[in-house]
């Protein structure tokens, strides 16, 4: 039997926690990560699970992910500690048959709870799994400083953020040709911000939370982490350019250039975001 700690899924998960910490995206307990396990991940690890902990109601319900298993970070836990003590900081949840409750089947020892943003992660997993034919498995929330800084100076719209980020680094139209969504400032944790994020994630695989952070998703850890990294790098370049130019940009990549980059890599840029 594979131990949970030694499994490829948990090792990939912990690597994101450690790398995000190294890049400064996870002050204190900031940020959270969830991974929807494959049937074979679950099969390999089922012997290490225990089923004696109670079912806990979630604030949201979505039957499409009933019976699924998620690796999750714990609420109040620090990303920097995940590698040293996976069972104390991370856990595996089984979702109940109605898609409205979970039970902890591994980890989250000593009374720890799943991330307070699990409602958001869960609804976003549901909507991205539906949008991608089940491919999306990773949902990642972090607090990178530059994308948050831009939420103080750009209009809080998908068009404003997508265009500003695409213009800031030539690879962006290829990495996220569909753009990024934006959710206005809300109190974090719970069903209200979860529903707003779900609506944005129906269209975008990355969503900015104003004055708070960023959510990214993907089929694997590299994609979700790489999307976070690319968006934050573009935001950093934008912030540097705006600062150096005292708010003025002398030139940017033209809209037609953005289209052509996307097309060069076989993607179609989300034209509706260029029309606004
Ligand atoms: P948790 O510690 O509950 O995951 O919360 C951190 C966070 O970033 C809230 O948005
Ligand atoms: Zn947060």
CSV table of C-alpha atoms and ligand atoms in Angstrom, one decimal:
chain,number,residue,atom,x,y,z
A,1,UNK,CA,0.0,0.0,0.0
A,2,UNK,CA,1.3,3.4,-0.9
A,3,UNK,CA,1.5,5.9,2.0
A,4,UNK,CA,-0.4,9.1,1.4
A,5,UNK,CA,2.8,11.1,2.0
A,6,UNK,CA,4.7,9.1,-0.7
A,7,UNK,CA,2.0,9.3,-3.3
A,8,UNK,CA,2.7,11.3,-6.5
A,9,UNK,CA,-0.5,13.3,-5.9
A,10,UNK,CA,0.5,14.4,-2.4
A,11,UNK,CA,4.1,15.1,-3.5
A,12,UNK,CA,2.9,17.3,-6.4
A,13,UNK,CA,0.5,19.1,-4.0
A,14,UNK,CA,3.2,19.8,-1.4
A,15,UNK,CA,5.6,21.1,-4.1
A,16,UNK,CA,3.0,23.8,-5.0
A,17,UNK,CA,2.7,24.8,-1.3
A,18,UNK,CA,6.5,25.1,-1.0
A,19,UNK,CA,7.1,26.9,-4.3
A,20,UNK,CA,4.2,29.3,-3.6
A,21,UNK,CA,5.7,30.0,-0.2
A,22,UNK,CA,9.2,30.6,-1.7
A,23,UNK,CA,7.7,33.2,-4.1
A,24,UNK,CA,6.1,35.2,-1.3
A,25,UNK,CA,2.5,34.4,-2.2
A,26,UNK,CA,1.6,32.8,1.2
A,27,UNK,CA,2.2,35.1,4.1
A,28,UNK,CA,1.1,33.5,7.4
A,29,UNK,CA,-1.8,31.1,6.4
A,30,UNK,CA,-2.6,33.0,3.2
A,31,UNK,CA,-3.8,31.0,0.2
A,32,UNK,CA,-5.2,27.5,-0.2
A,33,UNK,CA,-5.0,24.6,-2.6
A,34,UNK,CA,-7.2,21.7,-3.6
A,35,UNK,CA,-6.8,18.7,-5.9
A,36,UNK,CA,-9.6,16.5,-7.2
A,37,UNK,CA,-8.1,13.0,-7.0
A,38,UNK,CA,-8.4,10.6,-9.9
A,39,UNK,CA,-10.1,7.2,-9.4
A,40,UNK,CA,-6.6,5.5,-9.5
A,41,UNK,CA,-5.2,8.0,-6.9
A,42,UNK,CA,-8.1,7.0,-4.6
A,43,UNK,CA,-7.7,3.3,-5.3
A,44,UNK,CA,-4.0,3.4,-4.4
A,45,UNK,CA,-4.6,5.2,-1.1
A,46,UNK,CA,-7.9,3.9,0.1
A,47,UNK,CA,-6.2,1.5,2.5
A,48,UNK,CA,-4.7,4.5,4.3
A,49,UNK,CA,-8.1,6.2,4.7
A,50,UNK,CA,-10.3,6.0,7.8
A,51,UNK,CA,-14.0,6.5,7.8
A,52,UNK,CA,-14.7,7.3,11.5
A,53,UNK,CA,-14.9,11.1,11.4
A,54,UNK,CA,-18.3,12.8,11.1
A,55,UNK,CA,-19.9,14.2,8.0
A,56,UNK,CA,-19.7,18.0,8.0
A,57,UNK,CA,-22.2,20.2,6.0
A,58,UNK,CA,-20.8,22.6,3.5
A,59,UNK,CA,-22.2,26.0,2.8
A,60,UNK,CA,-22.9,25.0,-0.8
A,61,UNK,CA,-24.2,22.1,-2.8
A,62,UNK,CA,-23.3,20.6,-6.2
A,63,UNK,CA,-24.3,17.0,-6.9
A,64,UNK,CA,-21.9,16.8,-9.9
A,65,UNK,CA,-18.9,16.1,-7.6
A,66,UNK,CA,-20.7,13.7,-5.2
A,67,UNK,CA,-18.4,10.9,-4.0
A,68,UNK,CA,-15.2,12.7,-5.2
A,69,UNK,CA,-12.1,12.9,-3.1
A,70,UNK,CA,-10.0,16.1,-2.6
A,71,UNK,CA,-6.6,16.8,-1.2
A,72,UNK,CA,-7.0,20.1,0.6
A,73,UNK,CA,-5.0,22.5,2.7
A,74,UNK,CA,-6.1,23.2,6.3
A,75,UNK,CA,-7.7,26.4,7.5
A,76,UNK,CA,-5.2,28.6,9.3
A,77,UNK,CA,-2.3,26.3,8.2
A,78,UNK,CA,0.8,27.7,6.7
A,79,UNK,CA,1.9,26.6,3.2
A,80,UNK,CA,5.5,26.7,4.4
A,81,UNK,CA,4.8,23.9,6.9
A,82,UNK,CA,3.1,21.5,4.5
A,83,UNK,CA,6.2,19.7,3.5
A,84,UNK,CA,7.4,19.1,7.1
A,85,UNK,CA,4.1,17.8,8.3
A,86,UNK,CA,1.6,16.9,5.6
A,87,UNK,CA,-0.8,15.1,7.9
A,88,UNK,CA,-1.0,18.0,10.3
A,89,UNK,CA,-1.5,20.7,7.6
A,90,UNK,CA,-3.3,18.9,4.8
A,91,UNK,CA,-6.1,16.4,4.5
A,92,UNK,CA,-8.2,14.2,2.1
A,93,UNK,CA,-11.9,14.9,2.0
A,94,UNK,CA,-14.6,12.6,0.7
A,95,UNK,CA,-17.7,14.4,-0.6
A,96,UNK,CA,-21.1,12.9,0.4
A,97,UNK,CA,-23.7,11.4,-1.9
A,98,UNK,CA,-25.7,14.6,-2.2
A,99,UNK,CA,-22.7,16.9,-2.9
A,100,UNK,CA,-23.4,19.0,0.2
A,101,UNK,CA,-21.1,17.6,2.9
A,102,UNK,CA,-17.7,16.2,3.4
A,103,UNK,CA,-15.8,13.9,5.8
A,104,UNK,CA,-12.1,13.9,6.5
A,105,UNK,CA,-10.7,10.5,5.6
A,106,UNK,CA,-7.0,11.3,6.1
A,107,UNK,CA,-4.8,14.0,7.7
A,108,UNK,CA,-6.0,17.3,9.2
A,109,UNK,CA,-4.9,15.8,12.5
A,110,UNK,CA,-5.6,17.2,15.9
A,111,UNK,CA,-9.0,18.8,15.0
A,112,UNK,CA,-7.8,20.8,12.0
A,113,UNK,CA,-10.5,21.8,9.4
A,114,UNK,CA,-10.3,22.2,5.6
A,115,UNK,CA,-9.6,25.7,4.2
A,116,UNK,CA,-12.2,28.3,4.9
A,117,UNK,CA,-12.4,28.8,1.2
A,118,UNK,CA,-13.5,25.2,0.5
A,119,UNK,CA,-16.9,26.4,-0.6
A,120,UNK,CA,-15.3,28.5,-3.4
A,121,UNK,CA,-12.9,25.7,-4.3
A,122,UNK,CA,-15.7,23.2,-4.5
A,123,UNK,CA,-18.1,25.2,-6.7
A,124,UNK,CA,-15.1,26.2,-8.9
A,125,UNK,CA,-14.1,22.6,-9.3
A,126,UNK,CA,-17.7,21.8,-10.3
A,127,UNK,CA,-17.9,24.5,-12.9
A,128,UNK,CA,-14.4,24.0,-14.4
A,129,UNK,CA,-14.9,20.2,-14.5
A,130,UNK,CA,-18.0,20.8,-16.5
A,131,UNK,CA,-16.4,23.4,-18.8
A,132,UNK,CA,-13.3,21.2,-19.5
A,133,UNK,CA,-14.9,17.8,-19.8
A,134,UNK,CA,-13.6,16.7,-16.4
A,135,UNK,CA,-10.0,17.7,-17.1
A,136,UNK,CA,-9.6,20.4,-14.4
A,137,UNK,CA,-8.3,18.9,-11.2
A,138,UNK,CA,-6.4,21.7,-9.4
A,139,UNK,CA,-7.7,24.9,-7.8
A,140,UNK,CA,-5.1,27.3,-6.4
A,141,UNK,CA,-5.7,30.5,-4.4
A,142,UNK,CA,-2.7,32.8,-3.5
A,143,UNK,CA,-2.0,36.3,-2.4
A,144,UNK,CA,0.6,37.6,-4.9
A,145,UNK,CA,1.2,41.3,-4.3
A,146,UNK,CA,1.3,42.7,-7.8
A,147,UNK,CA,-2.0,41.4,-9.1
A,148,UNK,CA,-3.6,42.6,-5.8
A,149,UNK,CA,-2.0,46.0,-6.3
A,150,UNK,CA,-3.6,46.3,-9.7
A,151,UNK,CA,-7.0,46.0,-8.2
A,152,UNK,CA,-6.5,49.4,-6.7
A,153,UNK,CA,-5.8,51.1,-10.0
A,154,UNK,CA,-7.6,49.3,-12.8
A,155,UNK,CA,-11.4,49.1,-13.3
A,156,UNK,CA,-12.6,45.8,-11.7
A,157,UNK,CA,-13.7,44.2,-15.0
A,158,UNK,CA,-12.5,41.2,-16.9
A,159,UNK,CA,-11.8,43.3,-20.0
A,160,UNK,CA,-9.6,45.8,-18.2
A,161,UNK,CA,-7.6,43.1,-16.4
A,162,UNK,CA,-7.3,40.8,-19.3
A,163,UNK,CA,-6.1,43.4,-21.7
A,164,UNK,CA,-3.7,45.0,-19.2
A,165,UNK,CA,-2.1,41.6,-18.5
A,166,UNK,CA,-2.0,40.5,-22.1
A,167,UNK,CA,-0.2,43.7,-23.0
A,168,UNK,CA,2.3,43.3,-20.3
A,169,UNK,CA,4.2,40.2,-21.4
A,170,UNK,CA,4.2,38.7,-24.9
A,171,UNK,CA,3.5,35.1,-23.7
A,172,UNK,CA,0.2,36.1,-21.9
A,173,UNK,CA,-2.2,35.9,-24.9
A,174,UNK,CA,-0.9,32.3,-25.4
A,175,UNK,CA,-1.0,31.2,-21.8
A,176,UNK,CA,-4.5,32.6,-21.0
A,177,UNK,CA,-6.1,33.5,-24.3
A,178,UNK,CA,-9.6,33.4,-22.8
A,179,UNK,CA,-8.7,36.2,-20.3
A,180,UNK,CA,-9.2,36.5,-16.5
A,181,UNK,CA,-12.4,37.1,-14.5
A,182,UNK,CA,-12.7,39.6,-11.7
A,183,UNK,CA,-14.8,39.4,-8.5
A,184,UNK,CA,-15.4,42.7,-6.6
A,185,UNK,CA,-14.2,42.9,-3.0
A,186,UNK,CA,-16.2,40.6,-0.8
A,187,UNK,CA,-15.8,39.1,2.7
A,188,UNK,CA,-13.7,35.9,2.2
A,189,UNK,CA,-14.8,32.4,3.2
A,190,UNK,CA,-18.3,31.0,2.6
A,191,UNK,CA,-21.0,30.6,0.1
A,192,UNK,CA,-21.4,34.2,-1.1
A,193,UNK,CA,-17.9,34.7,-2.5
A,194,UNK,CA,-18.1,31.0,-3.7
A,195,UNK,CA,-21.1,31.7,-5.8
A,196,UNK,CA,-19.6,34.9,-7.3
A,197,UNK,CA,-16.3,33.0,-8.1
A,198,UNK,CA,-18.2,30.1,-9.6
A,199,UNK,CA,-20.0,32.5,-12.0
A,200,UNK,CA,-16.7,34.0,-13.1
A,201,UNK,CA,-15.0,30.6,-13.4
A,202,UNK,CA,-17.8,29.4,-15.7
A,203,UNK,CA,-16.0,31.6,-18.3
A,204,UNK,CA,-12.4,32.0,-17.1
A,205,UNK,CA,-9.8,29.6,-15.7
A,206,UNK,CA,-8.4,32.4,-13.5
A,207,UNK,CA,-10.3,34.9,-11.4
A,208,UNK,CA,-8.9,37.9,-9.5
A,209,UNK,CA,-10.4,38.6,-6.1
A,210,UNK,CA,-10.2,42.4,-5.6
A,211,UNK,CA,-7.9,43.6,-2.8
A,212,UNK,CA,-7.3,40.0,-1.9
A,213,UNK,CA,-5.7,37.6,-4.4
A,214,UNK,CA,-6.1,35.3,-7.3
A,215,UNK,CA,-7.7,31.9,-8.1
A,216,UNK,CA,-6.2,29.7,-10.9
A,217,UNK,CA,-7.2,26.3,-12.1
A,218,UNK,CA,-5.8,23.7,-14.4
A,219,UNK,CA,-5.7,20.0,-15.3
A,220,UNK,CA,-2.5,19.5,-13.2
A,221,UNK,CA,-0.3,21.2,-10.6
A,222,UNK,CA,2.1,22.6,-13.2
A,223,UNK,CA,-0.7,24.3,-15.2
A,224,UNK,CA,-2.4,25.9,-12.2
A,225,UNK,CA,0.9,27.0,-10.7
A,226,UNK,CA,2.2,28.2,-14.0
A,227,UNK,CA,-1.0,30.3,-14.6
A,228,UNK,CA,-0.6,31.9,-11.2
A,229,UNK,CA,3.1,32.6,-11.9
A,230,UNK,CA,2.4,34.0,-15.4
A,231,UNK,CA,-0.4,36.3,-14.3
A,232,UNK,CA,1.6,37.6,-11.3
A,233,UNK,CA,4.7,38.2,-13.4
A,234,UNK,CA,2.6,40.2,-16.0
A,235,UNK,CA,1.0,42.2,-13.1
A,236,UNK,CA,4.5,42.9,-11.7
A,237,UNK,CA,5.7,44.2,-15.1
A,238,UNK,CA,2.6,46.4,-15.4
A,239,UNK,CA,3.1,47.8,-11.9
A,240,UNK,CA,6.8,48.5,-12.6
A,241,UNK,CA,5.9,50.2,-16.0
A,242,UNK,CA,3.1,52.3,-14.4
A,243,UNK,CA,5.5,53.3,-11.6
A,244,UNK,CA,8.4,54.1,-13.8
A,245,UNK,CA,6.1,56.1,-16.2
A,246,UNK,CA,4.3,57.8,-13.4
A,247,UNK,CA,1.0,56.2,-14.5
A,248,UNK,CA,1.6,56.7,-18.3
A,249,UNK,CA,2.6,54.0,-20.7
A,250,UNK,CA,4.4,55.3,-23.8
A,251,UNK,CA,3.5,52.2,-25.9
A,252,UNK,CA,2.0,48.7,-25.5
A,253,UNK,CA,1.6,45.6,-27.7
A,254,UNK,CA,-1.2,46.5,-30.1
A,255,UNK,CA,-4.5,44.6,-30.0
A,256,UNK,CA,-3.7,43.0,-33.3
A,257,UNK,CA,-0.4,41.8,-31.9
A,258,UNK,CA,-2.2,40.2,-29.0
A,259,UNK,CA,-4.5,38.3,-31.5
A,260,UNK,CA,-1.5,37.2,-33.6
A,261,UNK,CA,0.4,35.8,-30.6
A,262,UNK,CA,-2.6,33.7,-29.6
A,263,UNK,CA,-3.1,32.5,-33.1
A,264,UNK,CA,0.6,31.7,-33.5
A,265,UNK,CA,0.2,29.1,-30.7
A,266,UNK,CA,-3.1,27.7,-32.0
A,267,UNK,CA,-5.5,29.7,-29.7
A,268,UNK,CA,-8.2,32.2,-30.3
A,269,UNK,CA,-8.1,35.3,-28.2
A,270,UNK,CA,-11.3,36.2,-26.4
A,271,UNK,CA,-12.4,39.0,-28.8
A,272,UNK,CA,-15.3,40.1,-26.6
A,273,UNK,CA,-12.7,41.4,-24.1
A,274,UNK,CA,-11.1,43.6,-26.7
A,275,UNK,CA,-14.3,45.3,-27.7
A,276,UNK,CA,-15.0,46.9,-24.3
B,1,LIG,P1,-7.5,29.5,5.1
B,1,LIG,O1,-6.3,29.5,6.1
B,1,LIG,O2,-8.8,29.2,5.8
B,1,LIG,O3,-7.2,28.6,3.9
B,1,LIG,O4,-7.7,31.0,4.6
B,1,LIG,C1,-6.6,31.6,3.9
B,1,LIG,C2,-7.1,32.6,2.9
B,1,LIG,O5,-6.3,32.9,2.0
B,1,LIG,C3,-8.5,33.0,2.9
B,1,LIG,O6,-8.8,33.6,1.7
B,2,LIG,ZN1,-7.1,34.4,0.6
